[in-house]
Amino acid sequence: MNFKSPKSKPKLFFFFLTLSLLYLQSQSLSSTNTKNNASKPRKTIIKDQFKEAPQFYNSPNCATNAEPDTDTEHDSDTYICSEKAVHVAMTLDTTYIRGSMAAILSVLQHSSCPQDIIFHFVCSSNSSLLHSTISNSFPYLKFQVYNFEDSIVSGLISTSIRSALDCPLNYARSYLANLIPLCVRKIVYLDSDLILVDDIAKLASTPLSEKNSVLAAPEYCNANFTFYFTPTFWSNPSLSLTFANRKPCYFNTGVMVIDLEKWRDGDYTTKIEEWMELQKRMRIYELGSLPPFLLVFAGEIVAVDHKWNQHGLGGDNFRGLCRDLHPGPVSLLHWSGKGKPWVRLDANRPCPLDALWAPYDLLQTPFSLDS
């Protein structure tokens, strides 16, 4: 008969205790690694996620009738300065690329002369990836990509009510005259969270000779203009006199027609930067890149019909609740505000008007069928 010493039980206990501790330690390390990996930002891969858009052709009465096989990569010098073209500027990044793709498609689809449209895209990172993404979905699109250095403006940015408004690329619209070739005299600037349902040539043809204006945009004179600046601004006599000889109205900077020649001649980028420098010293506004534009241009722009910016469809800057269209005709729908249609659609919580954006969505899904 085998006899077990009483000392063998403690040894056996400590043996299993050691195994248990080692197991728990391995589980802890595994959990830590998983958490660390999850906390690391995932690289955004956008190439090949979007379908190829249909090709659109000029109508017979267009100023030019480009051949469908035009090689936009090699003859860029010949078209980039075209005065007959409609020049459109937009910013590009991996966060809003889905919105940008829909906006581009809507511009082309509703244009009577889509081959006469030249896009100028501004990005601050991933330029090669963004370039290839645009090329893959729009093989015949005439466009250029310009690099915007965040450092140019990052030191001038003050925190605002929503972090998305503090992105340096959000301020690139103030530097278009410096980025786009001098031969381009007039441009239509568009945000990425909108779609057109009308011919952009109508908007681009807005005359800027009135008031010798630098830009045109829909004005909203019923809005409370004092809301866009702090009590510190209005209580300062020298600052509040900024609008003394003007009749300032709010306008949304997501849709603008800009005379780049006048902008350069008047050095308006510097004027905007001066207000941003003052904002760093004393809090005079809360809303990101909009207030400097209002300080420089409000009351001195050419007013465009409200149909060209049915804005606010993304709700406010805090909750992004659903909103209805403003009364009147519609040429452009703009999801300004916190709520974006592609985010709400993916979350299965769309607003009714998000259904108007969905047909322009080029995202390639597993169930997509080529038409």
Short mmCIF file of C-alpha atoms in Angstrom, two decimals:
data_model
loop_
_atom_site.label_atom_id
_atom_site.label_comp_id
_atom_site.label_asym_id
_atom_site.label_seq_id
_atom_site.Cartn_x
_atom_site.Cartn_y
_atom_site.Cartn_z
CA MET A 1 0.00 0.00 0.00
CA ASN A 2 1.32 3.43 -0.94
CA PHE A 3 1.44 5.88 1.90
CA LYS A 4 1.13 9.61 1.12
CA SER A 5 2.86 11.98 3.47
CA PRO A 6 0.70 14.76 4.89
CA LYS A 7 3.28 17.19 3.43
CA SER A 8 2.27 16.19 -0.12
CA LYS A 9 -1.08 18.04 0.12
CA PRO A 10 0.47 21.49 0.69
CA LYS A 11 2.89 20.84 -2.16
CA LEU A 12 0.04 19.86 -4.44
CA PHE A 13 -1.95 22.94 -3.36
CA PHE A 14 0.91 25.31 -4.12
CA PHE A 15 1.48 23.59 -7.47
CA PHE A 16 -2.12 24.26 -8.59
CA LEU A 17 -2.04 27.75 -7.07
CA THR A 18 1.04 28.56 -9.17
CA LEU A 19 -0.65 27.26 -12.32
CA SER A 20 -3.73 29.34 -11.58
CA LEU A 21 -1.69 32.49 -11.06
CA LEU A 22 0.19 31.91 -14.31
CA TYR A 23 -3.10 31.40 -16.17
CA LEU A 24 -4.61 34.56 -14.71
CA GLN A 25 -1.47 36.52 -15.60
CA SER A 26 -1.62 35.26 -19.21
CA GLN A 27 -5.28 36.21 -19.45
CA SER A 28 -4.52 39.66 -18.08
CA LEU A 29 -1.74 40.22 -20.63
CA SER A 30 -4.00 39.01 -23.43
CA SER A 31 -6.76 41.37 -22.32
CA THR A 32 -4.31 44.28 -22.07
CA ASN A 33 -2.97 43.63 -25.56
CA THR A 34 -6.50 43.46 -26.93
CA LYS A 35 -7.39 46.76 -25.29
CA ASN A 36 -4.19 48.39 -26.54
CA ASN A 37 -4.82 47.19 -30.07
CA ALA A 38 -8.40 48.36 -29.91
CA SER A 39 -7.32 51.81 -28.71
CA LYS A 40 -4.90 52.23 -31.60
CA PRO A 41 -6.45 54.16 -34.49
CA ARG A 42 -7.12 51.89 -37.42
CA LYS A 43 -5.74 52.96 -40.73
CA THR A 44 -8.54 54.22 -42.94
CA ILE A 45 -8.59 52.25 -46.17
CA ILE A 46 -10.82 53.81 -48.78
CA LYS A 47 -9.43 52.54 -52.09
CA ASP A 48 -11.86 50.34 -54.01
CA GLN A 49 -14.68 51.01 -51.53
CA PHE A 50 -16.59 53.12 -54.02
CA LYS A 51 -18.35 52.23 -57.23
CA GLU A 52 -17.44 53.79 -60.54
CA ALA A 53 -19.83 56.60 -61.38
CA PRO A 54 -21.53 56.85 -64.77
CA GLN A 55 -19.86 59.05 -67.34
CA PHE A 56 -21.68 62.27 -68.19
CA TYR A 57 -21.42 64.16 -71.48
CA ASN A 58 -21.87 67.74 -72.59
CA SER A 59 -25.07 68.84 -74.27
CA PRO A 60 -24.70 70.25 -77.82
CA ASN A 61 -24.93 73.88 -76.69
CA CYS A 62 -21.95 73.76 -74.31
CA ALA A 63 -19.03 76.15 -74.74
CA THR A 64 -16.72 73.21 -75.40
CA ASN A 65 -17.36 69.60 -76.29
CA ALA A 66 -14.53 67.58 -74.83
CA GLU A 67 -13.90 64.16 -76.30
CA PRO A 68 -14.86 61.35 -73.94
CA ASP A 69 -11.37 59.86 -74.08
CA THR A 70 -9.63 63.07 -72.98
CA ASP A 71 -6.52 62.16 -71.00
CA THR A 72 -6.92 64.35 -67.97
CA GLU A 73 -3.63 63.23 -66.49
CA HIS A 74 -1.50 64.56 -69.35
CA ASP A 75 -3.33 67.61 -70.70
CA SER A 76 -3.98 69.25 -67.34
CA ASP A 77 -2.02 72.34 -68.33
CA THR A 78 -4.39 72.97 -71.22
CA TYR A 79 -7.66 72.78 -69.27
CA ILE A 80 -6.78 73.92 -65.75
CA CYS A 81 -6.80 77.58 -66.81
CA SER A 82 -9.87 77.37 -69.02
CA GLU A 83 -12.05 80.48 -68.66
CA LYS A 84 -14.99 78.63 -70.22
CA ALA A 85 -14.98 75.98 -67.49
CA VAL A 86 -16.81 76.01 -64.19
CA HIS A 87 -14.18 75.72 -61.48
CA VAL A 88 -15.26 73.98 -58.26
CA ALA A 89 -13.19 73.80 -55.07
CA MET A 90 -13.69 71.24 -52.29
CA THR A 91 -11.65 69.83 -49.43
CA LEU A 92 -10.94 66.10 -49.23
CA ASP A 93 -10.17 63.85 -46.28
CA THR A 94 -10.76 60.23 -45.36
CA THR A 95 -13.44 61.15 -42.80
CA TYR A 96 -15.74 62.96 -45.22
CA ILE A 97 -14.74 61.24 -48.48
CA ARG A 98 -18.11 59.48 -48.70
CA GLY A 99 -19.90 62.79 -48.62
CA SER A 100 -17.46 64.29 -51.13
CA MET A 101 -18.06 61.47 -53.60
CA ALA A 102 -21.83 62.00 -53.42
CA ALA A 103 -21.40 65.76 -53.88
CA ILE A 104 -19.22 65.30 -56.97
CA LEU A 105 -21.70 62.86 -58.50
CA SER A 106 -24.60 65.25 -57.90
CA VAL A 107 -22.72 68.15 -59.52
CA LEU A 108 -21.96 66.11 -62.64
CA GLN A 109 -25.38 64.48 -62.91
CA HIS A 110 -27.29 67.77 -62.89
CA SER A 111 -24.89 69.74 -65.07
CA SER A 112 -25.74 70.47 -68.70
CA CYS A 113 -21.98 70.70 -69.42
CA PRO A 114 -20.32 68.21 -67.04
CA GLN A 115 -17.17 67.95 -69.17
CA ASP A 116 -16.63 71.68 -68.68
CA ILE A 117 -16.35 71.33 -64.90
CA ILE A 118 -12.90 71.33 -63.29
CA PHE A 119 -12.54 70.28 -59.66
CA HIS A 120 -9.84 71.64 -57.37
CA PHE A 121 -9.45 69.38 -54.33
CA VAL A 122 -7.53 70.46 -51.23
CA CYS A 123 -6.27 67.89 -48.74
CA SER A 124 -3.80 67.88 -45.86
CA SER A 125 -2.93 64.16 -45.79
CA ASN A 126 -3.37 60.91 -47.75
CA SER A 127 -3.22 62.85 -51.03
CA SER A 128 -2.17 59.85 -53.15
CA LEU A 129 -4.91 57.67 -51.68
CA LEU A 130 -7.55 60.34 -52.14
CA HIS A 131 -6.37 61.04 -55.69
CA SER A 132 -6.66 57.37 -56.64
CA THR A 133 -10.07 57.10 -54.99
CA ILE A 134 -11.42 59.98 -57.06
CA SER A 135 -9.79 58.64 -60.24
CA ASN A 136 -11.21 55.16 -59.76
CA SER A 137 -14.79 56.35 -59.34
CA PHE A 138 -14.58 59.23 -61.83
CA PRO A 139 -12.09 58.15 -64.53
CA TYR A 140 -12.98 61.04 -66.84
CA LEU A 141 -13.08 63.80 -64.23
CA LYS A 142 -10.90 66.86 -64.74
CA PHE A 143 -9.33 67.65 -61.40
CA GLN A 144 -6.24 68.69 -59.49
CA VAL A 145 -5.27 67.89 -55.90
CA TYR A 146 -3.47 70.50 -53.80
CA ASN A 147 -1.68 69.86 -50.52
CA PHE A 148 -2.60 72.08 -47.60
CA GLU A 149 -0.08 72.27 -44.76
CA ASP A 150 -1.89 72.14 -41.41
CA SER A 151 0.92 74.17 -39.83
CA ILE A 152 -0.11 77.23 -41.86
CA VAL A 153 -3.21 77.69 -39.75
CA SER A 154 -2.97 75.34 -36.75
CA GLY A 155 -1.37 78.00 -34.56
CA LEU A 156 -4.27 80.38 -35.26
CA ILE A 157 -7.14 78.00 -34.45
CA SER A 158 -9.08 78.50 -31.23
CA THR A 159 -11.30 75.78 -29.77
CA SER A 160 -14.95 76.03 -30.77
CA ILE A 161 -18.25 74.50 -29.71
CA ARG A 162 -17.67 71.33 -31.77
CA SER A 163 -14.29 69.60 -32.22
CA ALA A 164 -14.96 68.86 -35.91
CA LEU A 165 -14.93 72.62 -36.53
CA ASP A 166 -11.35 72.86 -35.23
CA CYS A 167 -9.80 70.71 -37.97
CA PRO A 168 -7.15 72.75 -39.87
CA LEU A 169 -8.58 71.58 -43.20
CA ASN A 170 -11.83 73.33 -42.25
CA TYR A 171 -9.91 76.59 -42.64
CA ALA A 172 -8.48 75.76 -46.08
CA ARG A 173 -11.28 77.77 -47.75
CA SER A 174 -9.46 80.90 -46.52
CA TYR A 175 -6.36 79.90 -48.49
CA LEU A 176 -7.85 78.89 -51.85
CA ALA A 177 -6.43 81.96 -53.58
CA ASN A 178 -2.94 80.88 -52.48
CA LEU A 179 -3.34 77.23 -53.47
CA ILE A 180 -5.14 77.39 -56.82
CA PRO A 181 -3.22 78.58 -59.93
CA LEU A 182 -3.27 82.33 -60.61
CA CYS A 183 -4.96 81.76 -63.96
CA VAL A 184 -8.14 80.60 -62.20
CA ARG A 185 -10.11 83.78 -61.60
CA LYS A 186 -13.44 82.58 -60.21
CA ILE A 187 -14.42 79.49 -58.27
CA VAL A 188 -17.42 77.87 -56.60
CA TYR A 189 -16.57 76.52 -53.16
CA LEU A 190 -18.64 73.58 -51.87
CA ASP A 191 -18.64 71.69 -48.57
CA SER A 192 -18.58 67.89 -48.59
CA ASP A 193 -21.95 67.34 -46.90
CA LEU A 194 -24.23 68.53 -49.67
CA ILE A 195 -25.78 67.57 -52.99
CA LEU A 196 -26.89 69.67 -55.94
CA VAL A 197 -30.14 69.07 -57.78
CA ASP A 198 -29.64 71.90 -60.27
CA ASP A 199 -27.01 73.01 -62.80
CA ILE A 200 -23.97 74.41 -61.02
CA ALA A 201 -23.29 76.68 -64.01
CA LYS A 202 -26.24 78.81 -62.88
CA LEU A 203 -24.62 79.36 -59.49
CA ALA A 204 -21.17 79.94 -61.03
CA SER A 205 -22.57 82.65 -63.32
CA THR A 206 -23.51 84.86 -60.36
CA PRO A 207 -22.16 88.34 -61.21
CA LEU A 208 -19.81 89.78 -58.60
CA SER A 209 -19.61 93.30 -60.04
CA GLU A 210 -22.31 94.53 -57.64
CA LYS A 211 -20.66 96.32 -54.68
CA ASN A 212 -17.39 95.25 -56.31
CA SER A 213 -17.85 92.13 -54.18
CA VAL A 214 -15.31 89.40 -53.59
CA LEU A 215 -17.84 86.65 -52.95
CA ALA A 216 -21.49 85.69 -53.30
CA ALA A 217 -23.59 83.43 -51.09
CA PRO A 218 -27.17 83.11 -49.82
CA GLU A 219 -27.75 85.61 -47.00
CA TYR A 220 -30.05 85.04 -44.02
CA CYS A 221 -30.87 88.48 -42.66
CA ASN A 222 -33.59 87.16 -40.34
CA ALA A 223 -30.98 85.29 -38.29
CA ASN A 224 -29.82 86.92 -35.06
CA PHE A 225 -26.44 88.24 -36.19
CA THR A 226 -25.33 89.11 -32.65
CA PHE A 227 -25.42 85.39 -31.81
CA TYR A 228 -22.26 84.75 -33.83
CA PHE A 229 -20.06 86.87 -31.56
CA THR A 230 -19.51 86.98 -27.81
CA PRO A 231 -20.56 89.74 -25.39
CA THR A 232 -16.87 90.59 -25.18
CA PHE A 233 -16.96 91.55 -28.86
CA TRP A 234 -20.16 93.61 -28.70
CA SER A 235 -19.19 95.39 -25.48
CA ASN A 236 -15.92 96.59 -26.98
CA PRO A 237 -16.62 99.91 -28.79
CA SER A 238 -13.79 99.57 -31.29
CA LEU A 239 -14.73 95.99 -32.20
CA SER A 240 -18.47 96.53 -32.47
CA LEU A 241 -17.81 99.40 -34.91
CA THR A 242 -16.54 96.78 -37.38
CA PHE A 243 -20.04 96.64 -38.88
CA ALA A 244 -20.83 100.36 -38.45
CA ASN A 245 -21.07 101.14 -42.17
CA ARG A 246 -22.51 97.80 -43.20
CA LYS A 247 -25.79 95.93 -43.00
CA PRO A 248 -24.37 92.55 -41.95
CA CYS A 249 -26.31 89.34 -42.43
CA TYR A 250 -25.38 85.76 -41.63
CA PHE A 251 -24.24 83.62 -44.57
CA ASN A 252 -23.10 80.01 -44.63
CA THR A 253 -19.53 79.49 -45.90
CA GLY A 254 -20.28 75.99 -47.21
CA VAL A 255 -21.50 77.38 -50.54
CA MET A 256 -19.71 80.42 -51.98
CA VAL A 257 -18.84 81.93 -55.33
CA ILE A 258 -15.43 83.59 -54.97
CA ASP A 259 -13.58 86.05 -57.20
CA LEU A 260 -10.03 84.85 -56.62
CA GLU A 261 -8.48 87.84 -58.40
CA LYS A 262 -10.18 90.32 -56.09
CA TRP A 263 -9.36 88.12 -53.12
CA ARG A 264 -5.66 88.17 -54.00
CA ASP A 265 -5.66 91.90 -54.74
CA GLY A 266 -7.28 92.66 -51.40
CA ASP A 267 -5.14 90.14 -49.48
CA TYR A 268 -8.23 88.81 -47.74
CA THR A 269 -6.42 85.79 -46.34
CA THR A 270 -4.34 88.13 -44.18
CA LYS A 271 -7.47 89.99 -43.04
CA ILE A 272 -9.05 86.71 -41.91
CA GLU A 273 -5.84 85.69 -40.14
CA GLU A 274 -5.74 89.01 -38.26
CA TRP A 275 -9.17 88.31 -36.76
CA MET A 276 -8.05 84.80 -35.83
CA GLU A 277 -4.98 86.24 -34.09
CA LEU A 278 -7.22 88.57 -32.09
CA GLN A 279 -9.44 85.61 -31.16
CA LYS A 280 -6.38 83.94 -29.61
CA ARG A 281 -5.94 86.97 -27.33
CA MET A 282 -9.60 87.59 -26.46
CA ARG A 283 -12.62 85.37 -27.01
CA ILE A 284 -14.79 87.17 -29.57
CA TYR A 285 -16.59 84.19 -31.19
CA GLU A 286 -17.36 80.47 -30.72
CA LEU A 287 -18.02 78.96 -34.15
CA GLY A 288 -14.74 77.97 -35.80
CA SER A 289 -13.97 79.26 -39.30
CA LEU A 290 -17.31 81.05 -39.92
CA PRO A 291 -16.98 84.22 -37.77
CA PRO A 292 -13.76 85.50 -39.43
CA PHE A 293 -15.58 85.35 -42.78
CA LEU A 294 -18.49 87.28 -41.30
CA LEU A 295 -16.15 89.88 -39.81
CA VAL A 296 -14.48 90.47 -43.17
CA PHE A 297 -17.36 90.06 -45.62
CA ALA A 298 -20.79 90.30 -43.93
CA GLY A 299 -22.83 93.09 -45.49
CA GLU A 300 -20.57 93.31 -48.52
CA ILE A 301 -21.39 90.14 -50.45
CA VAL A 302 -23.69 89.53 -53.40
CA ALA A 303 -26.82 87.79 -52.14
CA VAL A 304 -27.68 84.52 -53.89
CA ASP A 305 -31.13 82.92 -53.91
CA HIS A 306 -31.73 80.78 -50.81
CA LYS A 307 -32.46 77.77 -53.01
CA TRP A 308 -28.68 77.42 -53.48
CA ASN A 309 -28.12 76.53 -49.84
CA GLN A 310 -30.93 74.70 -48.08
CA HIS A 311 -28.63 74.39 -45.08
CA GLY A 312 -29.00 73.05 -41.56
CA LEU A 313 -30.24 69.60 -42.59
CA GLY A 314 -27.67 68.06 -40.22
CA GLY A 315 -29.38 69.70 -37.26
CA ASP A 316 -27.60 71.83 -34.69
CA ASN A 317 -24.00 71.51 -33.50
CA PHE A 318 -24.93 69.51 -30.40
CA ARG A 319 -27.60 66.88 -31.09
CA GLY A 320 -27.95 66.85 -34.87
CA LEU A 321 -31.72 66.41 -34.83
CA CYS A 322 -33.82 66.07 -37.98
CA ARG A 323 -34.92 69.24 -39.73
CA ASP A 324 -37.29 70.12 -42.55
CA LEU A 325 -36.52 72.09 -45.68
CA HIS A 326 -36.90 75.83 -45.65
CA PRO A 327 -39.91 77.08 -47.64
CA GLY A 328 -39.29 77.64 -51.34
CA PRO A 329 -37.49 75.98 -54.26
CA VAL A 330 -34.42 73.78 -53.83
CA SER A 331 -31.25 73.69 -55.93
CA LEU A 332 -28.83 72.49 -53.24
CA LEU A 333 -29.35 70.49 -50.04
CA HIS A 334 -26.76 70.98 -47.31
CA TRP A 335 -26.42 68.76 -44.23
CA SER A 336 -24.56 71.37 -42.20
CA GLY A 337 -24.65 70.67 -38.47
CA LYS A 338 -23.66 67.63 -36.46
CA GLY A 339 -25.78 64.96 -38.20
CA LYS A 340 -24.48 63.58 -41.52
CA PRO A 341 -26.77 61.50 -43.76
CA TRP A 342 -24.33 58.63 -44.33
CA VAL A 343 -23.77 58.24 -40.57
CA ARG A 344 -27.48 58.20 -39.82
CA LEU A 345 -28.22 55.81 -42.68
CA ASP A 346 -25.54 53.38 -41.48
CA ALA A 347 -26.97 53.53 -37.96
CA ASN A 348 -30.47 52.78 -39.32
CA ARG A 349 -31.66 56.07 -37.82
CA PRO A 350 -32.09 58.26 -40.91
CA CYS A 351 -33.98 61.51 -41.02
CA PRO A 352 -36.65 61.75 -43.75
CA LEU A 353 -34.53 64.07 -45.92
CA ASP A 354 -31.55 61.69 -45.80
CA ALA A 355 -33.41 59.65 -48.41
CA LEU A 356 -32.67 62.46 -50.87
CA TRP A 357 -28.92 62.01 -50.31
CA ALA A 358 -28.91 58.20 -50.54
CA PRO A 359 -29.21 57.90 -54.38
CA TYR A 360 -25.87 59.71 -54.75
CA ASP A 361 -24.02 57.41 -52.35
CA LEU A 362 -21.26 55.58 -54.24
CA LEU A 363 -20.21 53.35 -51.37
CA GLN A 364 -19.62 49.79 -52.56
CA THR A 365 -21.58 47.37 -50.37
CA PRO A 366 -21.46 43.56 -50.44
CA PHE A 367 -24.93 43.57 -52.00
CA SER A 368 -24.29 46.24 -54.63
CA LEU A 369 -25.09 45.25 -58.19
CA ASP A 370 -23.39 46.90 -61.16
CA SER A 371 -25.90 48.63 -63.36
#
